[in-house]
CSV table of C-alpha atoms in Angstrom, one decimal:
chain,number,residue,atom,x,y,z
A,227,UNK,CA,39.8,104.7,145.3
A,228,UNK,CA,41.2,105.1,148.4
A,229,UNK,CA,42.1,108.7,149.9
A,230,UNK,CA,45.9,106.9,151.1
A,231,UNK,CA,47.6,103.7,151.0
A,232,UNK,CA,50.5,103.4,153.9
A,233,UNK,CA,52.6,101.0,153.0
A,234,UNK,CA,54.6,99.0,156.1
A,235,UNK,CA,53.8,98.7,159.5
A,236,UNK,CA,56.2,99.8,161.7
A,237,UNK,CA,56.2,102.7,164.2
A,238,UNK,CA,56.1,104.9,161.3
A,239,UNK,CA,53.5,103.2,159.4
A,240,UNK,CA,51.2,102.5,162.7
A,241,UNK,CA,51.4,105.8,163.9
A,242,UNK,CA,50.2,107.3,160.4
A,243,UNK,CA,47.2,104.6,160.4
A,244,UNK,CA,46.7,105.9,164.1
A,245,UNK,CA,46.1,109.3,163.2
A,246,UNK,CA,44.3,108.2,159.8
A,247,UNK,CA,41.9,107.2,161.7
A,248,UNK,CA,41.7,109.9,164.3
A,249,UNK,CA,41.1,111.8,160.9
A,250,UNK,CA,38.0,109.7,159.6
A,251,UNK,CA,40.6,109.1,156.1
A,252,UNK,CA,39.4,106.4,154.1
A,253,UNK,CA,42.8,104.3,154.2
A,254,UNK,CA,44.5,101.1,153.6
A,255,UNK,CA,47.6,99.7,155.4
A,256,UNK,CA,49.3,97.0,154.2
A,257,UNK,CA,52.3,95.4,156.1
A,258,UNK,CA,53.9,91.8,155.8
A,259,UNK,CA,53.7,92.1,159.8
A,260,UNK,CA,52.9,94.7,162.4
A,261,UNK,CA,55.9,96.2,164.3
A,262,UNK,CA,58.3,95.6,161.9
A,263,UNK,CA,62.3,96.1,163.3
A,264,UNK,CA,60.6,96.9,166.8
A,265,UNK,CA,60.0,93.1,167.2
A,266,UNK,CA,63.3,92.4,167.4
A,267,UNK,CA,64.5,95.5,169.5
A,268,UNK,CA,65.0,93.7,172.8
A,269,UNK,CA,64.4,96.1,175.9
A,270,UNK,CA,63.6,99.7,175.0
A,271,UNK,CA,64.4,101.8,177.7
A,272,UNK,CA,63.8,105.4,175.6
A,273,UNK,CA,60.4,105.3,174.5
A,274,UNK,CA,58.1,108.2,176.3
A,275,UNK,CA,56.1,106.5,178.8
A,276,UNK,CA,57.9,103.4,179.6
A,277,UNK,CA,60.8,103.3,182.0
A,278,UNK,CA,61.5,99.5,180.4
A,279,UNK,CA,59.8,97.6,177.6
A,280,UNK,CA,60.1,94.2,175.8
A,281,UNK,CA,59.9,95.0,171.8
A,282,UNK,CA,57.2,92.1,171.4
A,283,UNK,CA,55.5,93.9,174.9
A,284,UNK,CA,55.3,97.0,173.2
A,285,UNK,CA,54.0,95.6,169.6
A,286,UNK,CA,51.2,93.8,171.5
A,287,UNK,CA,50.1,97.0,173.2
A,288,UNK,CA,50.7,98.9,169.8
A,289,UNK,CA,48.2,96.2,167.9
A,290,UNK,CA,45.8,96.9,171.3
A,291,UNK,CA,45.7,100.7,170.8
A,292,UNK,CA,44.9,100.0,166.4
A,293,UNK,CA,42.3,97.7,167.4
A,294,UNK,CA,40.7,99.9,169.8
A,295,UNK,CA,40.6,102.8,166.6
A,296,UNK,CA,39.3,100.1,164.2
A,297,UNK,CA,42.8,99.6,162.1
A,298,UNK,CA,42.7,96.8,160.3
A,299,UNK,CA,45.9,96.1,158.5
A,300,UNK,CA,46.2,94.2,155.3
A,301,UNK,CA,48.8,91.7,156.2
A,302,UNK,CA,50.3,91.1,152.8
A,303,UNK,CA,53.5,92.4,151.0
A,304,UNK,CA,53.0,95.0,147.9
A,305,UNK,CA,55.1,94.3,145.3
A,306,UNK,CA,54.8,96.3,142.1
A,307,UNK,CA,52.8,100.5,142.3
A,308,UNK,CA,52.5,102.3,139.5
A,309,UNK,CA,51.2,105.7,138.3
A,310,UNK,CA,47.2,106.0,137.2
A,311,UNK,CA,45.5,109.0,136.1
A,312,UNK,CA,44.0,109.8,139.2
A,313,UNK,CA,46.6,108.4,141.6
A,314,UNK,CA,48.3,105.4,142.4
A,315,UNK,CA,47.6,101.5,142.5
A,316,UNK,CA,49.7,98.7,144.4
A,317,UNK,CA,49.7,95.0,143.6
A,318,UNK,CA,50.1,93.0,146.5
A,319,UNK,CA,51.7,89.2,146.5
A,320,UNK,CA,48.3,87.6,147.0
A,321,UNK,CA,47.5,89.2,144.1
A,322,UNK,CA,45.3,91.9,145.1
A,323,UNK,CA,45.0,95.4,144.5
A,324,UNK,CA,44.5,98.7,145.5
A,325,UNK,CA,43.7,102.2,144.3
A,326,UNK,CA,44.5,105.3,146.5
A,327,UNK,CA,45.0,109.0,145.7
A,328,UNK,CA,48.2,109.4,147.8
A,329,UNK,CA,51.1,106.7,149.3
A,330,UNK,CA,52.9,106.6,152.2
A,331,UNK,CA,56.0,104.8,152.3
A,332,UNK,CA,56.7,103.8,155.8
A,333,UNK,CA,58.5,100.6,154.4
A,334,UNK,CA,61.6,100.4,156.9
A,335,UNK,CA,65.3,99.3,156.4
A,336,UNK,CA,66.6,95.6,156.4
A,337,UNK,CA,69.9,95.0,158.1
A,338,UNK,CA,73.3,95.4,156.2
A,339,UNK,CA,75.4,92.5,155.4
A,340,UNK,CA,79.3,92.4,155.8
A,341,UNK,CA,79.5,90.7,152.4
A,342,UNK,CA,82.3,88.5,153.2
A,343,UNK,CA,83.2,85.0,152.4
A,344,UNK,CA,80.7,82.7,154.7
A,345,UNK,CA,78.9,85.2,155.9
A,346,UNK,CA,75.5,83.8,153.3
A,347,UNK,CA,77.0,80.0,153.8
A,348,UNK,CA,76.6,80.1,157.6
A,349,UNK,CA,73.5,82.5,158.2
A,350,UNK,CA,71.2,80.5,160.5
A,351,UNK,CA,74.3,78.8,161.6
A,352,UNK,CA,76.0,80.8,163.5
A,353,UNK,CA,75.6,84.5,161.6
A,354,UNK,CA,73.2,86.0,163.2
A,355,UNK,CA,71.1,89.6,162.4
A,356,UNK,CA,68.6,88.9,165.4
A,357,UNK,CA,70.3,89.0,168.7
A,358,UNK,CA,66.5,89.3,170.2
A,359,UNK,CA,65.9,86.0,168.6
A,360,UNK,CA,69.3,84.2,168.4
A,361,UNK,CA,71.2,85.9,171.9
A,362,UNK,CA,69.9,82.7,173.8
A,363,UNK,CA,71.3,79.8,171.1
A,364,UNK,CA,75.0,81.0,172.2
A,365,UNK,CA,75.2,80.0,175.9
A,366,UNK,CA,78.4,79.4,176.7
A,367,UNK,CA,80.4,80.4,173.9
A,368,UNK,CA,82.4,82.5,172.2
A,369,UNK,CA,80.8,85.2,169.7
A,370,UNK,CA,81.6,88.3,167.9
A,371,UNK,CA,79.5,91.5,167.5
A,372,UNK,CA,79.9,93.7,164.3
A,373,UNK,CA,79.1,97.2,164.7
A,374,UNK,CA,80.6,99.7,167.2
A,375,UNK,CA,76.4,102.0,167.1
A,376,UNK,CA,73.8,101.1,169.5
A,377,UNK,CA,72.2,98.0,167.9
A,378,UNK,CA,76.0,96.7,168.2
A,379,UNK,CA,76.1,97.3,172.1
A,380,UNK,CA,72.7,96.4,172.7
A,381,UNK,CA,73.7,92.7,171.0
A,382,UNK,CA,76.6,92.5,173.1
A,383,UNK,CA,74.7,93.8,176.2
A,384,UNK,CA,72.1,91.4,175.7
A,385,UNK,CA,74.7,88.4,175.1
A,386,UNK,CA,76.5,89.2,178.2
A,387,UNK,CA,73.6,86.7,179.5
A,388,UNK,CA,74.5,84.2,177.6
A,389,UNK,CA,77.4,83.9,175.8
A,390,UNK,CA,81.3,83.4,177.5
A,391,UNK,CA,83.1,86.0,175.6
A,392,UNK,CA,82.0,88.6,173.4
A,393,UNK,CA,84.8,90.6,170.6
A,394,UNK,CA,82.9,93.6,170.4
A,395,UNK,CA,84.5,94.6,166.3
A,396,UNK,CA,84.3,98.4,165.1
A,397,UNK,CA,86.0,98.8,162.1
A,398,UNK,CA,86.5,103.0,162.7
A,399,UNK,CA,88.6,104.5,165.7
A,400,UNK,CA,85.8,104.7,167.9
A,401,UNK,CA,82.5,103.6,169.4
A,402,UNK,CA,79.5,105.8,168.7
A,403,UNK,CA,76.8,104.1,171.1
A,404,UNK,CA,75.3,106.0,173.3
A,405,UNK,CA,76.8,107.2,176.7
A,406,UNK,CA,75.5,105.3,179.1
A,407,UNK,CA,75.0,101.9,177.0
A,408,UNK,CA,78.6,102.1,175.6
A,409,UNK,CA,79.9,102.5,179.5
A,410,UNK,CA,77.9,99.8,180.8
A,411,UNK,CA,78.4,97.6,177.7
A,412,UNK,CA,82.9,97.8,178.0
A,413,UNK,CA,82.6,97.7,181.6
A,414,UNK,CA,81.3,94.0,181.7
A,415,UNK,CA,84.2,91.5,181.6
A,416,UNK,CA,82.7,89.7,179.1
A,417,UNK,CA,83.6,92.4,176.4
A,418,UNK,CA,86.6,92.4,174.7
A,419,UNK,CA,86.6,95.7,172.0
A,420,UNK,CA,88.4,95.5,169.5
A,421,UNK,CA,88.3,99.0,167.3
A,422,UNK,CA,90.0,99.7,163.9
A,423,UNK,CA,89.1,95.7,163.2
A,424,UNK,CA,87.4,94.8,160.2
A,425,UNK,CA,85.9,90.8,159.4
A,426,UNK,CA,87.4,89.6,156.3
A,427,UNK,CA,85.8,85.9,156.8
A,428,UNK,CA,83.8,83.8,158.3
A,429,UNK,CA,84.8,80.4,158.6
A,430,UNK,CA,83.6,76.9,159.9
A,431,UNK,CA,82.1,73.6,159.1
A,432,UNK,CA,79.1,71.0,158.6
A,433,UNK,CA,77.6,72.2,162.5
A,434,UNK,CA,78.5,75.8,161.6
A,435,UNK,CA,80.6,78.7,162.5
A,436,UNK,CA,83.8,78.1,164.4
A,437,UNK,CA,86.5,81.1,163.8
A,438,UNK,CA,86.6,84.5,162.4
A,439,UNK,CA,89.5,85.9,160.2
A,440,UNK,CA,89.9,89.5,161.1
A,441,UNK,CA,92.2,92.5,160.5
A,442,UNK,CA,94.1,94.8,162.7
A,443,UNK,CA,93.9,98.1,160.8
A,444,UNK,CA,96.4,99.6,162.2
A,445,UNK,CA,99.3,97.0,162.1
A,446,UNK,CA,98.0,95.6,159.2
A,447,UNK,CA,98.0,91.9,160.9
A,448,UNK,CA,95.2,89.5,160.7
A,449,UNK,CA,94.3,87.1,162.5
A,450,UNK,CA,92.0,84.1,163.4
A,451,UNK,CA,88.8,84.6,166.6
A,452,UNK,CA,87.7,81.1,167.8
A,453,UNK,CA,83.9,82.0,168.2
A,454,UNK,CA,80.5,80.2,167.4
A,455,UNK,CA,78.8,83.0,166.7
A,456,UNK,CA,78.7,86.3,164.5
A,457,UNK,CA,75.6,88.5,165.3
A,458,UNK,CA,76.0,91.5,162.3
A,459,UNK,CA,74.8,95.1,163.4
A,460,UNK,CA,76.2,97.2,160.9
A,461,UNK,CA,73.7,99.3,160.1
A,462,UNK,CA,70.2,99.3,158.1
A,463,UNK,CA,69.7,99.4,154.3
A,464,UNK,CA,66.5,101.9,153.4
A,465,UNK,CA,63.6,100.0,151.6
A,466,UNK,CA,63.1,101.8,149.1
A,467,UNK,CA,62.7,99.9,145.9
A,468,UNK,CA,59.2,100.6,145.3
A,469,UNK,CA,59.6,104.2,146.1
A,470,UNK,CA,61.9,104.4,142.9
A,471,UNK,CA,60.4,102.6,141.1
A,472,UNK,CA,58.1,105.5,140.0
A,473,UNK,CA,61.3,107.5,140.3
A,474,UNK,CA,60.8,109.0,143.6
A,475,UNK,CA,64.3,110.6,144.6
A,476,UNK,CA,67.0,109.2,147.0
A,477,UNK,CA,70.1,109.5,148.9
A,478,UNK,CA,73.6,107.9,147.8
A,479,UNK,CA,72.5,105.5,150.8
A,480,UNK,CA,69.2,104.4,149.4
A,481,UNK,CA,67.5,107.3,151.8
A,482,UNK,CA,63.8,108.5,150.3
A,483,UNK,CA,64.7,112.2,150.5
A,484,UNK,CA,61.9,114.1,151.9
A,485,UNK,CA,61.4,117.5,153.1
A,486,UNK,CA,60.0,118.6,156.6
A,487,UNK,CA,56.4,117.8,155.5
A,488,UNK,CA,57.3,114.4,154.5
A,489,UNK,CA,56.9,115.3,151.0
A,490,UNK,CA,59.1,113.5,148.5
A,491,UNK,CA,60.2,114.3,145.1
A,492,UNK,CA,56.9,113.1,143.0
A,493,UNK,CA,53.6,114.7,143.7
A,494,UNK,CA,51.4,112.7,146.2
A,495,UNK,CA,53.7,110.5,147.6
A,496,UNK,CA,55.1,110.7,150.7
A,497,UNK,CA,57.5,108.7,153.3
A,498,UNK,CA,58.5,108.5,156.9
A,499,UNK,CA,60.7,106.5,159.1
A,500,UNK,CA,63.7,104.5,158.4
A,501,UNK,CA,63.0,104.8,154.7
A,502,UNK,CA,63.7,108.2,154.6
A,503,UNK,CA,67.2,110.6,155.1
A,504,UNK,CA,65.9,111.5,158.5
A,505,UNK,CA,69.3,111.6,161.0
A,506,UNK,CA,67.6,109.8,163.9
A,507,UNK,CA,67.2,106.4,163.2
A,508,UNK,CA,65.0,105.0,166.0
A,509,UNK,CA,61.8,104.1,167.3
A,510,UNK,CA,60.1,107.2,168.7
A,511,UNK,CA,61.2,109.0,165.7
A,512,UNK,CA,60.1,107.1,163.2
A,513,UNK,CA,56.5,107.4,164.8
A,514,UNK,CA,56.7,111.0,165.4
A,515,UNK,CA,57.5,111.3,161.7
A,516,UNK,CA,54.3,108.8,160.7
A,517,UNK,CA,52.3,111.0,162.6
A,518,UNK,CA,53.5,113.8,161.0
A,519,UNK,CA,53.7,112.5,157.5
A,520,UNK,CA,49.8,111.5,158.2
A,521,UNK,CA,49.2,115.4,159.4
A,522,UNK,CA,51.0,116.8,155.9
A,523,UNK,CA,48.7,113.8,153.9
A,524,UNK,CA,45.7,115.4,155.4
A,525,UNK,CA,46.5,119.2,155.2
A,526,UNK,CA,47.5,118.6,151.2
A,527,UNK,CA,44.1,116.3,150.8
A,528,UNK,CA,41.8,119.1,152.3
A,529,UNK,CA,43.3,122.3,151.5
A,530,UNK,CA,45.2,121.7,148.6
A,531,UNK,CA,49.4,121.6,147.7
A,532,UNK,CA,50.5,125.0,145.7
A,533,UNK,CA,53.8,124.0,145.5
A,534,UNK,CA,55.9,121.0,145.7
A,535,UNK,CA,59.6,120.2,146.4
């Protein structure tokens, strides 16, 4: 039996395995792939230490620094944990398993879906949830951008390369970016906001999608948006199925609640990152928390918990 088993390798779950094994632990991490959301952040420009990075850039130097400690991830996806005696156990899709005293939960959050009509029918066909991956496939052309938050302006920042026009779509009264993205973001000519909107359909045919049905909140009108492309940022839903699955507590959103040492509401596990109801959502705090999750993991392990939340 294992002293921890981290599951998911994102920042959260790399910086844990990091200081795991700064720490000597005798650990497993297992994570479908390493980097998680990061892969798909485009440029990050607010990450200690780099002035401007590429998300696959930074992943590769990540992977450079875990092999340089000896962290071998288990590149496989857990699907079922349950409760032993002595600890936990996790049973992976291969089939495998593993035993470990304490878990980690670093396991991320999965992008939100509008859940209108043709928004499933026309995903890889125009809806997008990866402007890293898809920003390039929409030179050109018209395209719409869900979300008003920084993943929102970042899409439309990075499609300002490619595509001709870009309806920036925020269904509240205001954007909520920050500063200086939102003010270089509505500054390009490009970008056409359009707050107090909300998508109501996407629409289009055999070669994919061709308008967007929308509505003005405020007059109550809707209307049709000749685009080719949808890219959805709307926010992230926590992963947190196998977390309450042995009836660890959450938020109303999904959110593993934790408490400042990462603790969660059952006795020897623990989670960190987008997982959890931490405000900040972003990179460098979602490692910070892995490391400190890690640091709380081996504190309880050595010493001892004499209370718990």
């Amino acid at each position: 039996m294992h002293q921890l088993l981290i599951i998911g390798g994102g920042p959260a779950g790399i910086s844990a395995s990091i200081y795991a094994s700064r720490k000597r632990m005798d650990f497993v991490l297992i994570t479908e792939e390493v980097g998680g959301q990061v892969i798909k952040a485009g440029e990050i420009e607010n990450y200690l230490g780099y002035a401007m990075v590429d998300g696959i850039a930074f992943v590769e130097k990540i992977i450079q620094q875990m092999e340089r400690l000896g962290v071998e991830p288990v590149l496989d996806r857990v699907i079922e944990v349950r409760k032993v005696s002595d600890g936990f156990v996790a049973r992976t899709l291969s089939g495998k398993e593993y035993s470990a005293k304490t878990l980690l939960f670093c396991t991320g959050a999965e992008h939100r879906r509008l859940n209108v009509p043709g928004e499933k029918e026309y995903t890889g066909r125009g809806v997008s949830y990866c402007y890293t991956c898809d920003a390039p496939f929409f030179r050109d052309v018209k395209v719409a951008v869900v979300g008003g938050g920084n993943s929102g302006f970042e899409a439309a920042q990075q499609l300002t390369h490619y595509a001709s026009e870009i309806y920036l779509i925020e269904i509240s009264g205001r954007f909520v970016a920050d500063e200086v993205l939102r003010e270089n973001v509505l500054s390009h000519p490009k970008v056409k906001p359009l707050l107090r909107h909300r998508v109501l359909e996407i629409r289009g045919d055999k070669n994919g999608v061709r308008e967007v049905l929308v509505e003005d909140l405020q007059s109550r009108s809707t209307y049709t948006l000749e685009v080719q492309g949808v890219f959805v940022e709307v926010g992230l839903k926590p992963n947190s199925e196998l977390a309450k699955s042995l009836g660890v507590l959450t938020t109303s959103r999904d959110e593993i609640i934790i408490d400042c040492n990462n603790r969660t509401s059952e006795r020897g596990i623990y989670a960190a990152g987008d997982c959890t109801n931490i405000f900040a959502k972003q990179i460098i705090t979602a490692a910070g928390e892995g490391a400190k999750a890690l640091l709380s993991i081996h504190h309880d392990l050595t010493y001892g918990v004499s209370s718990w939340i």
